[in-house]
Short mmCIF file of C-alpha atoms in Angstrom, two decimals:
data_model
loop_
_atom_site.label_atom_id
_atom_site.label_comp_id
_atom_site.label_asym_id
_atom_site.label_seq_id
_atom_site.Cartn_x
_atom_site.Cartn_y
_atom_site.Cartn_z
CA MET A 1 0.00 0.00 0.00
CA ILE A 2 2.78 2.45 0.87
CA LEU A 3 4.72 1.48 -2.26
CA GLU A 4 1.55 1.96 -4.32
CA ARG A 5 1.01 5.46 -2.87
CA ALA A 6 4.65 6.38 -3.48
CA LYS A 7 4.41 5.24 -7.10
CA PHE A 8 1.17 7.18 -7.54
CA ILE A 9 2.71 10.37 -6.13
CA HIS A 10 5.72 9.92 -8.40
CA LYS A 11 3.40 9.53 -11.44
CA PHE A 12 1.43 12.60 -10.37
CA VAL A 13 4.61 14.69 -10.15
CA GLN A 14 5.65 13.45 -13.62
CA SER A 15 2.26 14.05 -15.28
CA PRO A 16 -0.25 15.90 -13.07
CA ARG A 17 -2.66 16.57 -15.95
CA GLU A 18 -2.87 12.88 -16.77
CA ILE A 19 -2.95 11.46 -13.23
CA GLY A 20 -5.28 14.10 -11.77
CA SER A 21 -4.72 13.51 -8.03
CA ILE A 22 -1.77 13.27 -5.70
CA THR A 23 -3.16 10.18 -3.92
CA PRO A 24 -5.00 7.03 -5.05
CA SER A 25 -8.74 6.79 -4.43
CA SER A 26 -9.95 5.61 -1.03
CA ARG A 27 -11.90 2.44 -0.31
CA PHE A 28 -14.84 4.72 0.56
CA LEU A 29 -14.77 6.16 -2.94
CA ALA A 30 -14.44 2.68 -4.45
CA HIS A 31 -17.53 1.59 -2.52
CA ALA A 32 -19.50 4.67 -3.65
CA MET A 33 -18.48 4.11 -7.28
CA LEU A 34 -19.42 0.44 -7.43
CA LYS A 35 -22.46 0.08 -5.15
CA GLU A 36 -25.03 1.08 -7.80
CA ILE A 37 -24.02 -1.55 -10.38
CA PRO A 38 -26.46 -4.49 -10.60
CA TRP A 39 -23.73 -7.14 -10.37
CA ASN A 40 -26.18 -10.04 -10.68
CA GLN A 41 -27.50 -8.74 -14.03
CA ALA A 42 -24.50 -7.07 -15.67
CA LYS A 43 -22.30 -8.97 -18.14
CA THR A 44 -19.82 -6.35 -19.35
CA ILE A 45 -17.99 -3.58 -17.52
CA VAL A 46 -15.40 -1.02 -18.55
CA GLU A 47 -13.06 0.97 -16.35
CA LEU A 48 -11.52 4.13 -17.77
CA GLY A 49 -8.40 5.50 -16.06
CA ALA A 50 -7.60 2.65 -13.70
CA GLY A 51 -4.58 4.30 -12.05
CA THR A 52 -3.16 1.96 -9.41
CA GLY A 53 -6.18 -0.34 -9.61
CA VAL A 54 -8.20 0.65 -6.54
CA PHE A 55 -11.49 0.16 -8.43
CA THR A 56 -10.09 -2.70 -10.51
CA ARG A 57 -9.39 -4.78 -7.42
CA GLU A 58 -12.93 -4.17 -6.14
CA ILE A 59 -14.40 -5.06 -9.54
CA ALA A 60 -12.41 -8.31 -9.46
CA LYS A 61 -14.10 -9.22 -6.17
CA LYS A 62 -17.58 -8.67 -7.63
CA VAL A 63 -17.53 -10.07 -11.16
CA SER A 64 -18.25 -13.65 -12.10
CA PRO A 65 -15.97 -15.55 -14.50
CA SER A 66 -18.49 -14.97 -17.32
CA PHE A 67 -18.06 -11.17 -17.12
CA GLN A 68 -16.19 -9.34 -19.83
CA THR A 69 -14.11 -6.67 -18.15
CA PHE A 70 -12.06 -4.05 -20.01
CA ILE A 71 -9.60 -1.87 -18.13
CA PHE A 72 -8.14 1.23 -19.77
CA GLU A 73 -5.04 2.92 -18.34
CA GLN A 74 -2.84 5.33 -20.29
CA ASP A 75 0.27 4.96 -18.13
CA ASP A 76 2.24 1.88 -19.21
CA ASP A 77 3.78 1.20 -15.78
CA LEU A 78 0.49 1.47 -13.89
CA ARG A 79 -1.33 -0.66 -16.46
CA THR A 80 1.36 -3.36 -16.33
CA ASP A 81 1.24 -3.40 -12.51
CA ILE A 82 -2.54 -3.92 -12.45
CA GLU A 83 -2.43 -6.51 -15.22
CA THR A 84 0.17 -8.48 -13.25
CA GLN A 85 -2.08 -8.43 -10.16
CA ILE A 86 -5.38 -9.15 -11.97
CA PRO A 87 -4.58 -10.93 -15.25
CA GLN A 88 -8.11 -12.16 -16.00
CA PHE A 89 -9.24 -8.79 -17.40
CA THR A 90 -8.53 -7.25 -20.81
CA TYR A 91 -6.15 -4.28 -20.54
CA LEU A 92 -5.92 -1.41 -22.99
CA LYS A 93 -4.20 1.94 -23.19
CA LYS A 94 -6.41 4.68 -24.62
CA ALA A 95 -9.89 5.49 -23.35
CA GLU A 96 -10.52 7.41 -26.55
CA GLU A 97 -10.43 4.06 -28.38
CA LEU A 98 -13.35 2.64 -26.37
CA GLN A 99 -15.74 2.14 -29.30
CA ASN A 100 -13.10 0.65 -31.59
CA THR A 101 -12.08 -1.74 -28.82
CA LEU A 102 -15.65 -2.90 -28.23
CA LYS A 103 -16.14 -3.44 -31.97
CA ARG A 104 -12.91 -5.45 -32.14
CA PHE A 105 -14.25 -7.73 -29.38
CA HIS A 106 -17.73 -7.89 -30.98
CA ILE A 107 -19.42 -6.21 -28.05
CA PRO A 108 -22.30 -3.96 -29.13
CA LYS A 109 -22.96 -2.34 -25.71
CA VAL A 110 -21.74 -2.51 -22.12
CA ASP A 111 -23.65 -2.56 -18.85
CA ALA A 112 -21.45 -0.18 -16.86
CA ILE A 113 -18.58 2.22 -17.40
CA ILE A 114 -16.61 3.31 -14.35
CA SER A 115 -14.33 6.30 -14.86
CA GLY A 116 -11.43 7.68 -12.91
CA LEU A 117 -10.47 10.04 -15.74
CA PRO A 118 -9.58 13.60 -14.64
CA PHE A 119 -12.05 15.38 -16.96
CA SER A 120 -11.26 18.79 -15.44
CA ASN A 121 -7.72 18.43 -16.82
CA PHE A 122 -8.91 17.67 -20.36
CA SER A 123 -9.74 20.06 -23.16
CA PRO A 124 -13.47 20.48 -23.80
CA SER A 125 -13.09 18.69 -27.15
CA PHE A 126 -11.35 15.68 -25.59
CA THR A 127 -13.94 15.50 -22.80
CA LYS A 128 -16.68 15.57 -25.45
CA GLU A 129 -14.93 12.82 -27.44
CA ILE A 130 -14.72 10.54 -24.40
CA LEU A 131 -18.29 11.24 -23.26
CA ASP A 132 -19.64 10.68 -26.80
CA GLN A 133 -18.01 7.25 -26.81
CA VAL A 134 -19.24 6.47 -23.31
CA GLN A 135 -22.79 7.41 -24.19
CA SER A 136 -22.89 5.41 -27.41
CA SER A 137 -21.26 2.37 -25.74
CA LEU A 138 -23.77 1.97 -22.91
CA SER A 139 -26.70 -0.43 -23.09
CA ASP A 140 -30.19 1.02 -22.59
CA ASN A 141 -30.08 0.11 -18.90
CA GLY A 142 -26.38 0.86 -18.54
CA SER A 143 -24.73 3.22 -16.06
CA PHE A 144 -21.84 5.63 -16.38
CA ILE A 145 -20.23 6.32 -13.01
CA THR A 146 -17.44 8.82 -12.58
CA TYR A 147 -15.99 10.97 -9.86
CA GLN A 148 -14.64 14.49 -9.89
CA TYR A 149 -13.36 16.89 -7.27
CA SER A 150 -15.81 19.62 -8.32
CA LEU A 151 -19.28 19.97 -9.83
CA GLN A 152 -17.81 21.24 -13.11
CA LEU A 153 -19.03 18.21 -15.09
CA ARG A 154 -22.61 18.32 -13.76
CA LYS A 155 -24.11 20.46 -16.52
CA GLU A 156 -22.56 18.37 -19.30
CA LEU A 157 -23.72 15.09 -17.76
CA LYS A 158 -27.25 16.38 -17.12
CA HIS A 159 -27.40 17.42 -20.77
CA ARG A 160 -26.38 13.91 -21.90
CA PHE A 161 -28.20 11.62 -19.46
CA LYS A 162 -31.81 11.47 -18.30
CA ASN A 163 -30.83 10.55 -14.73
CA VAL A 164 -27.82 12.03 -12.95
CA GLN A 165 -27.44 11.35 -9.25
CA ILE A 166 -24.60 13.09 -7.41
CA ASN A 167 -23.23 11.72 -4.15
CA PHE A 168 -20.59 13.35 -2.00
CA VAL A 169 -17.76 11.23 -0.55
CA PRO A 170 -16.05 13.20 2.24
CA TRP A 171 -13.75 10.29 3.19
CA ASN A 172 -11.44 10.66 0.22
CA LEU A 173 -8.45 12.92 -0.31
CA PRO A 174 -9.59 15.29 -1.66
CA PRO A 175 -13.31 14.90 -0.92
CA THR A 176 -15.13 13.82 -4.06
CA PHE A 177 -18.39 13.99 -6.00
CA VAL A 178 -19.60 10.73 -7.55
CA TYR A 179 -21.84 11.05 -10.61
CA ILE A 180 -24.15 8.10 -11.34
CA CYS A 181 -25.63 8.56 -14.82
CA SER A 182 -28.21 6.54 -16.75
CA ASN A 183 -30.96 6.93 -19.34
#
């Protein structure tokens, strides 16, 4: 755990706009992010921006062997570390290639997309590109769940999704807003 935090801080110092936070997400945030997913009904899940794998490890505890799980992480070192720990998932690099990846694996839609991407660090056009792909990749009953350190993304998500629930997680550093979006 200490080594993981040290590596995360090092990655943040190297690329703060890509990492987005100086510390990994807390278990409280992981719980808030994953509690709304209907694990007994879902078949496919995607994680965007896995970082050190805090959510990935929790997903691994909840999915059955029949699940198709895709984990996207831009940083090669972080992605390799998670893949070594949890090899049963499919690991990819670029979240902006979500739709192409799903097509390559013959998956028309997914049940849930969990995101740790730092949207506030992205250009508006890149944020739009990612959210367009998220929206078109979700099944009719699918959920998009992301967290941010501000309410900056609220207007955009409310414009895109019929239902947007926002929960506050004070037991994270920094405290965080979790957006649970569905149609």
